[in-house]
Coordinates of C-alpha atoms in Angstrom, one line a residue:
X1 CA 11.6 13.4 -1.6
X2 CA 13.3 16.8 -2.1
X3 CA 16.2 14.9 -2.9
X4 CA 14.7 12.7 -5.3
X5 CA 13.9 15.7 -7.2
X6 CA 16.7 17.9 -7.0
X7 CA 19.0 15.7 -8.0
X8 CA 16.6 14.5 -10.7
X9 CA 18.3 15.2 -14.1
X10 CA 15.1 14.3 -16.1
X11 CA 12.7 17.0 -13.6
X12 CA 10.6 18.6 -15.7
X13 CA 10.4 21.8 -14.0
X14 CA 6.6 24.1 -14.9
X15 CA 7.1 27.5 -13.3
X16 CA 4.4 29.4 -15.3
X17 CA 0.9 29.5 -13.7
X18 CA -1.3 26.2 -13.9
X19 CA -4.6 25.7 -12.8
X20 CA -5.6 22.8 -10.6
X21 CA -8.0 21.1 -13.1
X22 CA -4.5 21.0 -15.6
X23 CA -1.7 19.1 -13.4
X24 CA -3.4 16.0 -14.1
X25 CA -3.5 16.2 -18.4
X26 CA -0.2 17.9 -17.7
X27 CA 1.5 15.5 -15.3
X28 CA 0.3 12.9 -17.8
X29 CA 2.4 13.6 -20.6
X30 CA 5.8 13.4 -19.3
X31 CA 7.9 9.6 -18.2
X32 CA 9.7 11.5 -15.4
X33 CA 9.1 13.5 -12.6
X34 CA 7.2 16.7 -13.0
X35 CA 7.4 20.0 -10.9
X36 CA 4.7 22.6 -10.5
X37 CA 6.2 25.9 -8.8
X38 CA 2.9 28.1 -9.2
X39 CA -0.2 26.9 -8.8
X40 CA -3.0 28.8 -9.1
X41 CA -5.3 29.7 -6.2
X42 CA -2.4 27.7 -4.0
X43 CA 0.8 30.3 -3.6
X44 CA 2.1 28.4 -0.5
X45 CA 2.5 25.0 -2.4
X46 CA 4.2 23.1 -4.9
X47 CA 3.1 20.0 -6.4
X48 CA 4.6 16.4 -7.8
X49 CA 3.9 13.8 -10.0
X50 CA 5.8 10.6 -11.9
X51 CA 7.7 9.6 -9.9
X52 CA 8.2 5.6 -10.6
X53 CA 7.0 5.2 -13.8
X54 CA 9.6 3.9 -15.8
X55 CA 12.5 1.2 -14.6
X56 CA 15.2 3.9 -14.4
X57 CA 13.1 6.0 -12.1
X58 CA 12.3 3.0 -10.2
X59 CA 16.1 2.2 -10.1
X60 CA 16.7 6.0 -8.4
X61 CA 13.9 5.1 -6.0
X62 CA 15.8 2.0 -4.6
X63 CA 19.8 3.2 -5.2
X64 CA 20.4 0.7 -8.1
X65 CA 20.8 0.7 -12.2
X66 CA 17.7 -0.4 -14.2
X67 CA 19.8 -3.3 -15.1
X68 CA 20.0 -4.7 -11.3
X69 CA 17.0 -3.1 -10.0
X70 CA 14.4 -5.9 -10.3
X71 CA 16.8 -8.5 -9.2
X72 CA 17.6 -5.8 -6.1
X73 CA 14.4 -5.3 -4.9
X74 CA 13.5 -9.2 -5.1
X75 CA 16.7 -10.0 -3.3
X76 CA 16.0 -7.1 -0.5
X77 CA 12.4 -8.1 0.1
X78 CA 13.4 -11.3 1.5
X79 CA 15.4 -9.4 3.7
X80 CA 14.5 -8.3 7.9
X81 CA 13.0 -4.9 8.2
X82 CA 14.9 -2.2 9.3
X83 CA 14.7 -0.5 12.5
X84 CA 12.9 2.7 12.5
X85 CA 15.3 6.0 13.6
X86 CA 13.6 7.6 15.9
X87 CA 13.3 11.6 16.2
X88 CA 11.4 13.9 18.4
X89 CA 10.7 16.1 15.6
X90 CA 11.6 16.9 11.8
X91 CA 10.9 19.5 8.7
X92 CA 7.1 17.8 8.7
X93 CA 6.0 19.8 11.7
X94 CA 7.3 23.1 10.8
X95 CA 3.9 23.9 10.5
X96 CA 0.8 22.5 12.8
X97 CA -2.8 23.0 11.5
X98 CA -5.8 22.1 14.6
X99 CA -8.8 22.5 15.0
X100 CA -10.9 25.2 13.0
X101 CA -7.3 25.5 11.2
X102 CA -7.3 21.8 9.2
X103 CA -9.0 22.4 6.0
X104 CA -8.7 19.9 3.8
X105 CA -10.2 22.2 0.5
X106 CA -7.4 24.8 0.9
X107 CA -4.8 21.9 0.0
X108 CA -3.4 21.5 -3.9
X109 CA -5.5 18.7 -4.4
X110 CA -6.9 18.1 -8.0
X111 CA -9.6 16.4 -9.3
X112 CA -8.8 13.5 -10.9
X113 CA -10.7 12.5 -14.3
X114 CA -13.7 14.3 -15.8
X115 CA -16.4 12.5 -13.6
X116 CA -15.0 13.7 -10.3
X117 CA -16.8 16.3 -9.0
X118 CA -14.2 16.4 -5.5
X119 CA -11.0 17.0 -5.1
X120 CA -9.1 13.0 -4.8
X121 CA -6.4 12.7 -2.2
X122 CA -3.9 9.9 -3.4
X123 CA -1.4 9.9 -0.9
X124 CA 0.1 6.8 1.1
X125 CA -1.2 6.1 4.4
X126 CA -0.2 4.3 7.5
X127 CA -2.0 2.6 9.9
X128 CA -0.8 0.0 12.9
X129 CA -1.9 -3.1 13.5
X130 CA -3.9 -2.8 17.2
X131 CA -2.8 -6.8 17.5
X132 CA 0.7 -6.8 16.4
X133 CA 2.3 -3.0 16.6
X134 CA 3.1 -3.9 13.1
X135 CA 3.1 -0.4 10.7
X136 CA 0.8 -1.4 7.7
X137 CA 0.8 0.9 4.9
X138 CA -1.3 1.6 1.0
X139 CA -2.8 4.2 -1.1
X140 CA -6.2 4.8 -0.2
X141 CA -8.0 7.8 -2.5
X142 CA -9.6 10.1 -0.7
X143 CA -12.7 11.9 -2.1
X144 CA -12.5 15.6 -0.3
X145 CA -16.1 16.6 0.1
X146 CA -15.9 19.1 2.8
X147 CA -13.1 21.1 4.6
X148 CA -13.2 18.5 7.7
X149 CA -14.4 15.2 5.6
X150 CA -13.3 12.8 2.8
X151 CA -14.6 9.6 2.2
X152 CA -11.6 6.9 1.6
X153 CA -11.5 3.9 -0.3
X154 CA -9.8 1.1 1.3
X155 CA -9.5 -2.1 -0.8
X156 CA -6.3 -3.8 0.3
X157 CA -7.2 -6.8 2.0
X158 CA -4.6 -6.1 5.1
X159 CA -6.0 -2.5 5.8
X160 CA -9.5 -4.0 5.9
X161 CA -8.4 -7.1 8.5
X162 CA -6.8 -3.8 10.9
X163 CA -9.9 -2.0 10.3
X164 CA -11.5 -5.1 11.5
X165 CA -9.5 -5.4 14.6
X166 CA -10.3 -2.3 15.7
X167 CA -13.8 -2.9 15.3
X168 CA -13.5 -6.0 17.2
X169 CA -12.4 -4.5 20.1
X170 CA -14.8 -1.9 20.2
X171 CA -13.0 1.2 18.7
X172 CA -15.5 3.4 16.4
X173 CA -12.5 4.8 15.0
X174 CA -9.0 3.8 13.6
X175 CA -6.3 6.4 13.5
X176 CA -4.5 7.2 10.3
X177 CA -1.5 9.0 8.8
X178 CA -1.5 10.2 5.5
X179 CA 2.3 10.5 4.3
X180 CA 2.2 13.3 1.8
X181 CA 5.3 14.0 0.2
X182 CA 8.0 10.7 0.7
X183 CA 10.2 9.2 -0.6
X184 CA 9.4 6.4 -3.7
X185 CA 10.7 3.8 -1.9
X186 CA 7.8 4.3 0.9
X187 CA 5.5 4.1 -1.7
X188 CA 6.6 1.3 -3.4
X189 CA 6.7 -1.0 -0.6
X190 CA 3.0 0.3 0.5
X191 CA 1.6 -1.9 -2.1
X192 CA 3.4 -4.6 -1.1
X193 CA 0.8 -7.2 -0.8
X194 CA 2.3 -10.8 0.1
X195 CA 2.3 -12.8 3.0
X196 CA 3.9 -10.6 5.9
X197 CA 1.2 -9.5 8.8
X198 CA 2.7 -12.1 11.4
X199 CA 6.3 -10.9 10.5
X200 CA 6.4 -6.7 10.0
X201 CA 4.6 -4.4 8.3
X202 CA 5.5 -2.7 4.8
X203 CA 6.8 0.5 6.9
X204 CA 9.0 -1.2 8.5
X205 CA 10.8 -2.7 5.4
X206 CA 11.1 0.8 3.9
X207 CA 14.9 1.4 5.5
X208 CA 15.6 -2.1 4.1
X209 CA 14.7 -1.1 0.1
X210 CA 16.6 1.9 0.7
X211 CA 19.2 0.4 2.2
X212 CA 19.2 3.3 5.4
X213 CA 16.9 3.7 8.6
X214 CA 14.1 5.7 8.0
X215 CA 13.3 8.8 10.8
X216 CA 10.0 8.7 12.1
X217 CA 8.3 10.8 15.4
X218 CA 5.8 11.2 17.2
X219 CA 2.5 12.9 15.7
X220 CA 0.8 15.5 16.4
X221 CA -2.8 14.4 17.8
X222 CA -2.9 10.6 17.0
X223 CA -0.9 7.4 18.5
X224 CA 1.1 6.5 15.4
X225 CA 4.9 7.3 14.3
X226 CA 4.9 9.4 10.9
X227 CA 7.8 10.0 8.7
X228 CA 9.8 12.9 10.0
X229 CA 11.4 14.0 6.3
X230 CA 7.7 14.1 4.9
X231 CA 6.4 17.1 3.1
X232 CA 3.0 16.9 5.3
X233 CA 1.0 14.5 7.6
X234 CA -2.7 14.8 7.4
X235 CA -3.4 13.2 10.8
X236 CA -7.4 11.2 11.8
X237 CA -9.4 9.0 12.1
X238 CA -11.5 6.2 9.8
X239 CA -14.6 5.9 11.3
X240 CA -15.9 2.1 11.6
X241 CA -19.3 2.7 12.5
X242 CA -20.7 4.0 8.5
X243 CA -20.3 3.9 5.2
X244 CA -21.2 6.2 2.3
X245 CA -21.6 5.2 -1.6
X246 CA -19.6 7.2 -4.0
X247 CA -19.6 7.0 -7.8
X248 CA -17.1 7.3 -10.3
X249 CA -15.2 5.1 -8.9
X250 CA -11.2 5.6 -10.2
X251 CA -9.7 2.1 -11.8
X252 CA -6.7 1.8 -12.8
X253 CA -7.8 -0.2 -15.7
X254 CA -8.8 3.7 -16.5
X255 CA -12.6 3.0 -16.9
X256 CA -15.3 4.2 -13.7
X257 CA -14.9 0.7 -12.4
X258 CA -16.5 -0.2 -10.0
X259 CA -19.5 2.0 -10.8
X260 CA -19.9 2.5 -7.3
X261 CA -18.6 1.6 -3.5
X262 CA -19.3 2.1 -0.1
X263 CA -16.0 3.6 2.0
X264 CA -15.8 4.8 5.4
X265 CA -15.5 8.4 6.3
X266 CA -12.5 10.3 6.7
X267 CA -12.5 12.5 9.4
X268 CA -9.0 14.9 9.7
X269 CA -7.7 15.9 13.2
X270 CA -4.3 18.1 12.6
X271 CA -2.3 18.8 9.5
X272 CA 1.4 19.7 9.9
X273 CA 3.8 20.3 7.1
X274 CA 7.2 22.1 6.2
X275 CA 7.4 25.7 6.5
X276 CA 9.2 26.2 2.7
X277 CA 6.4 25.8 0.6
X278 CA 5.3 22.1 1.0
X279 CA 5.4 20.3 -2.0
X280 CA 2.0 18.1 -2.2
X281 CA 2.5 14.4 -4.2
X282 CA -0.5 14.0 -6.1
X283 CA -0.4 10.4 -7.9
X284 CA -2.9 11.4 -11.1
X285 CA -4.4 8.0 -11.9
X286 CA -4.9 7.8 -15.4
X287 CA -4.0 7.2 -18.2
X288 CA -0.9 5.7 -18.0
X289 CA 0.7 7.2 -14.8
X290 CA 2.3 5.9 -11.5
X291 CA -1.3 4.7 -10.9
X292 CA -1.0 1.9 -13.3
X293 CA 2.7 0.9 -12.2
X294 CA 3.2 1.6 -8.7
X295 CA 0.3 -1.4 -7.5
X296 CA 2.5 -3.6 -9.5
X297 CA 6.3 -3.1 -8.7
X298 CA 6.6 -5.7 -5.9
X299 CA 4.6 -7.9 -7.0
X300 CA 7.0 -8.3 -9.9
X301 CA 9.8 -8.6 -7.3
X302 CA 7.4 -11.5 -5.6
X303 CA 7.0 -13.4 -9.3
X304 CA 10.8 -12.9 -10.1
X305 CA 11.6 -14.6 -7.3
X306 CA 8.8 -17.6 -7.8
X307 CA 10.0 -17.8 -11.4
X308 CA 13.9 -17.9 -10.1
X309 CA 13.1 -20.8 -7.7
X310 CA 11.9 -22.7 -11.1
X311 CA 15.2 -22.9 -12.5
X312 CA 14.2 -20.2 -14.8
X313 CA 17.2 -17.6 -15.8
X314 CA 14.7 -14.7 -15.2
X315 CA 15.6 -11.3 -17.0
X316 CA 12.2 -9.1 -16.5
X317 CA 8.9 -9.5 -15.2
X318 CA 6.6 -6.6 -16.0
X319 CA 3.0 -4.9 -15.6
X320 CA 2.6 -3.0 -18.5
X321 CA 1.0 0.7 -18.0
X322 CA -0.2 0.0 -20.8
X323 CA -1.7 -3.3 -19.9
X324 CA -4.3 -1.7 -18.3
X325 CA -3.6 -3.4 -15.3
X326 CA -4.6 -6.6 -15.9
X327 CA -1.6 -8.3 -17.9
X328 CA 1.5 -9.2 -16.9
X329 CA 4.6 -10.1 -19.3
X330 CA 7.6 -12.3 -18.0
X331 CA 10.7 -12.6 -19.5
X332 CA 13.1 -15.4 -19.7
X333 CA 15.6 -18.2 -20.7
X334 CA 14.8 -21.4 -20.5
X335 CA 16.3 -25.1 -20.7
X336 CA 13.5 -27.4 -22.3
X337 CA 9.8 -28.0 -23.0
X338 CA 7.7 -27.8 -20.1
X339 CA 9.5 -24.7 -18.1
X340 CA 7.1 -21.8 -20.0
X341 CA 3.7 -23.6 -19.3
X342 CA 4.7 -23.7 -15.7
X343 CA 5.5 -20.3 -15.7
X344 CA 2.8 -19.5 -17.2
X345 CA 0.4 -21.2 -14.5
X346 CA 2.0 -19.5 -11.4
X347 CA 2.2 -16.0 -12.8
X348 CA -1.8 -17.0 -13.4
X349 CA -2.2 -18.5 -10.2
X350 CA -0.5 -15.4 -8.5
X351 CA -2.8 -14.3 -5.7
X352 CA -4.0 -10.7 -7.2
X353 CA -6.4 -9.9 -9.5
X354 CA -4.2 -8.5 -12.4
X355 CA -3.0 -11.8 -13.5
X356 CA -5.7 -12.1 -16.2
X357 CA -3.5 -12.4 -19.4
X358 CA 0.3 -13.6 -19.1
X359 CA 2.7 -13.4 -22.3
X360 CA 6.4 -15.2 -21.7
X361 CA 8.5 -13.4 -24.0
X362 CA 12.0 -14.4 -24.9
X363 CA 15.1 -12.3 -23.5
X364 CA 15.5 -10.5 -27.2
X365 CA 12.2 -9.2 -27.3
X366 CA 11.9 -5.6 -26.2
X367 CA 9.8 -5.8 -23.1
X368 CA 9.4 -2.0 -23.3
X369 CA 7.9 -2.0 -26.7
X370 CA 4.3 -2.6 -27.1
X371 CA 4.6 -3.4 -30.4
X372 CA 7.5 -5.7 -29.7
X373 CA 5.9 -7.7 -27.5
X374 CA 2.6 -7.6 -30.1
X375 CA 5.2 -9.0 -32.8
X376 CA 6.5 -11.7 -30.3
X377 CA 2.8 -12.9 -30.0
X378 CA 2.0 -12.7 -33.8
X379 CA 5.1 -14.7 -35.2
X380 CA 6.3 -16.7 -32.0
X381 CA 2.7 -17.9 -30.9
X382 CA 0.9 -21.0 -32.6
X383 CA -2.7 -20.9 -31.0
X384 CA -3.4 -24.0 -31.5
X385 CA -0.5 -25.4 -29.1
X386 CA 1.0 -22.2 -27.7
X387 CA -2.1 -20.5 -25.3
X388 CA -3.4 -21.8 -22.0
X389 CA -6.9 -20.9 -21.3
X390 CA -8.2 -21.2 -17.7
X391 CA -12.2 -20.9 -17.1
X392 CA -13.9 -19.4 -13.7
X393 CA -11.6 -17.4 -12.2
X394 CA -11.5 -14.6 -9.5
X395 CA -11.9 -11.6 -11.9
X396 CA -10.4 -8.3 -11.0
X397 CA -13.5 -5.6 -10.4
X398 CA -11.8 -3.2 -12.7
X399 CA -12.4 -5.3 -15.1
X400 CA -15.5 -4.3 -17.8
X401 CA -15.1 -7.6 -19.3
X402 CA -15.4 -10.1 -16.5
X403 CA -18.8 -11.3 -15.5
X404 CA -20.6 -9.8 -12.2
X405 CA -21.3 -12.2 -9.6
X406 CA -24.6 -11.8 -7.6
X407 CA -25.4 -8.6 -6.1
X408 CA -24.2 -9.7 -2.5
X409 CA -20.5 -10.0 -3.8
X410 CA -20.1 -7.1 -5.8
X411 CA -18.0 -5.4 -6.8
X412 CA -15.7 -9.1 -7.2
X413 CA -16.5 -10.7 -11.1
X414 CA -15.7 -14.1 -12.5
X415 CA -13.5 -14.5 -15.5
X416 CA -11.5 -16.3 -17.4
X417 CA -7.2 -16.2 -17.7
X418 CA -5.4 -16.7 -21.1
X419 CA -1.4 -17.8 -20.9
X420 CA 0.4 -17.0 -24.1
X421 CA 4.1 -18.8 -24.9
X422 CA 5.5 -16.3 -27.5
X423 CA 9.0 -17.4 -26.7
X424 CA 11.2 -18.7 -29.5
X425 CA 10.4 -22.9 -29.0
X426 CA 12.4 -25.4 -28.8
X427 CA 10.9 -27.5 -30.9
X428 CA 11.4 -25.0 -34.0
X429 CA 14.6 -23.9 -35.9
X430 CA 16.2 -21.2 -33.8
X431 CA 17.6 -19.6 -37.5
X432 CA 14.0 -18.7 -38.4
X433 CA 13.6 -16.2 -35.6
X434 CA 16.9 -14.3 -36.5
X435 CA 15.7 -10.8 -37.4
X436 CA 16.1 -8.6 -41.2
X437 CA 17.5 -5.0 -40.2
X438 CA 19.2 -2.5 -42.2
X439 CA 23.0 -2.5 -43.0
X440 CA 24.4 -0.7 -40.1
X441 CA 21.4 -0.5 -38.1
X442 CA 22.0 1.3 -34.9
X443 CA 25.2 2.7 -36.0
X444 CA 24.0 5.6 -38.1
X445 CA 21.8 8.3 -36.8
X446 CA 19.6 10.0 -38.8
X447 CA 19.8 13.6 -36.4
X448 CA 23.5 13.8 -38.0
X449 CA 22.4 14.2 -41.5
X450 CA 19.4 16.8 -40.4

């Protein structure tokens, strides 16, 4: 990750003081990757943020151009994971915290939105699969609420089956790995969420996305590997046997959805770390930060290559930040009638929850521009032949407008899914899409005459 930064010519560097409660309003504001050198209260760490938010960061993460990278990461997750480098030791135990020493309070960790009342851990995990051996990985937020103790909200569906297997065999307990402080390419492939369990786990396809073996060791005090080039482990335990309800719940639709949840306990065992002032990756989650984007970026690789096996010449597919992570817009050329409804339908019929409202925009609309994509729906769109609506669906439970579903299924809702074509048609005359700008538009800057 040190890297990453250093050779980051967009780093926003913040070397004046900054209190905890102000890296997340702070980190907030800026498209690129932020730096705090002094925090308050905290002398012996730095702290991160933005990492993958926009497609030329994301581009960094993997080794490619914005122009390639989608295509790049679709074509390298069909790929073979890569095998792991192994090392007996590395920078992230320079430092070892036991005992009476792990104290999870004295760590950079801010709260998160102005409900928390705890500190919110949202670093990337790792866990092994007790069936397969298989590394599984996600980002699970952890709500600090004593030095030794944090309550962590697992929702990915492959974390819960391994907690499950542990169970199963009679383990109170699953060992855990939080990776603080790695590489964006581990974090983007820890929200992978496809079909994989029986072949590898998202760990293990890291050195394939970056195209190099990753180095992992031994830890400290628990039986997993752990990332040898990480900024800090926070080595435990999930216990199996309890859970605990929290409120204010963080969504990444950005409301306190779901009101409230009941998460296992966190219990730490060791903490080691680099010796140079550690630099903690906090991941603020709202408003429009790598919370919104980072969930999203494979499956965009996944849909790219569905879309591509349709025939479909493919130039984006995208989860808006702004989207509040329910909406998904793909882009694309097309040869007749016929190929945007089914494109529509399988980006709906994708197996997450953030599916609820698909646009298919042509290649010249701007899929960066909110208000390009707005103008592609108002003029390209004809309601009444143009949008697909799909009743009594599984709704996402960050969703405030979806329906609940009886008290024994929450926090799941029901609702509906809307496809909109807002591509230029076929059937119309291609000349009345050609867009009025000024004479030499784009040619003239207005900063030369200031």
């Amino acid at each position: 990750m040190r890297d990453y930064l250093e050779n980051h010519e967009g780093l926003v560097r913040i070397s004046k003081p900054v209190k905890l409660d102000d890296i997340g309003a702070l980190s907030a504001q800026v498209d690129d990757p932020i730096l705090f050198e002094n925090i308050v209260g905290r002398p012996g760490f730095r702290l991160t943020d933005i990492h993958v938010k926009n497609r030329r960061n994301q581009a960094r993460a993997i080794g490619t151009t914005p122009a390639d990278y989608l295509r790049s990461l679709a074509y390298r997750l069909r790929q073979p994971p890569t095998p792991f480098a192994m090392v007996e030791k590395g920078p992230a135990r320079e430092v070892v915290l036991k005992g009476d020493e792990v104290d999870l309070s004295a760590l950079p960790i801010p709260r998160h939105k102005e409900g928390d009342k705890y500190p919110y851990i949202t670093a990337t995990n790792l866990v092994r699969d007790p069936e397969t051996g298989f590394y599984n990985s996600c980002n699970a937020g952890t709500t600090v609420v004593g030095r030794q103790r944090g309550l962590i909200s697992i929702v990915t569906a492959h974390t819960n089956i391994i907690m499950q297997k542990y169970a199963a065999r009679g383990h109170k307990r699953m060992p855990i790995a939080m990776m603080v402080g790695v590489p964006p390419a581990y974090e983007i492939m820890a929200n992978y969420s496809g079909l994989h369990m029986d072949m590898w786990g998202e760990i293990d396809m890291v050195g394939t996305i970056m195209g190099k073996p990753i180095e992992m060791m031994p830890a400290e005090t628990i039986d997993l590997l752990v990332p040898a080039q990480a900024e800090m482990i926070i080595e435990g335990y999930v216990r199996l046997d309890e859970r605990f309800e929290v409120g204010e719940v963080t969504s990444p639709s950005k409301y306190y959805l779901p009101q409230r949840e009941w998460i296992p306990e966190f219990i730490p065992a060791a903490i080691t770390m680099r010796e140079d002032r550690p630099i903690w990756r906090n991941h603020q989650t709202c408003p429009d930060t790598d919370h919104q984007t980072l969930p999203r970026l494979c499956h965009e690789a996944i849909l790219y290559n569905r879309l591509t096996e349709m025939g479909l010449q493919v130039k984006d597919v995208r989860f808006p930040s702004w989207g509040g992570a329910l909406s998904c817009i793909i882009q694309f050329d097309y040869r007749h009638d016929g190929f945007v409804n089914d494109a529509l339908m399988a980006t709906m019929g994708a197996p997450w929850l953030n599916t609820k409202i698909v646009v298919a925009v042509s290649p010249d609309t701007n899929i960066e521009d909110a208000g390009a994509v707005y103008h592609a729906i108002a003029s390209r769109c004809d309601p009444e032949t143009d949008i697909i609506r799909v009743p009594k669906t599984r709704g996402s439970l960050y969703d405030p407008s979806a329906r609940s579903l009886p008290e024994e299924f929450y926090p799941f809702r029901l609702s509906g899914k809307m496809g909109i074509d807002a591509t230029i048609k076929r059937r119309q005359d291609s000349a009345d899409f050609r867009p009025a700008y000024p004479v030499n538009w784009g040619q003239v800057r207005l900063s030369d005459y200031l």
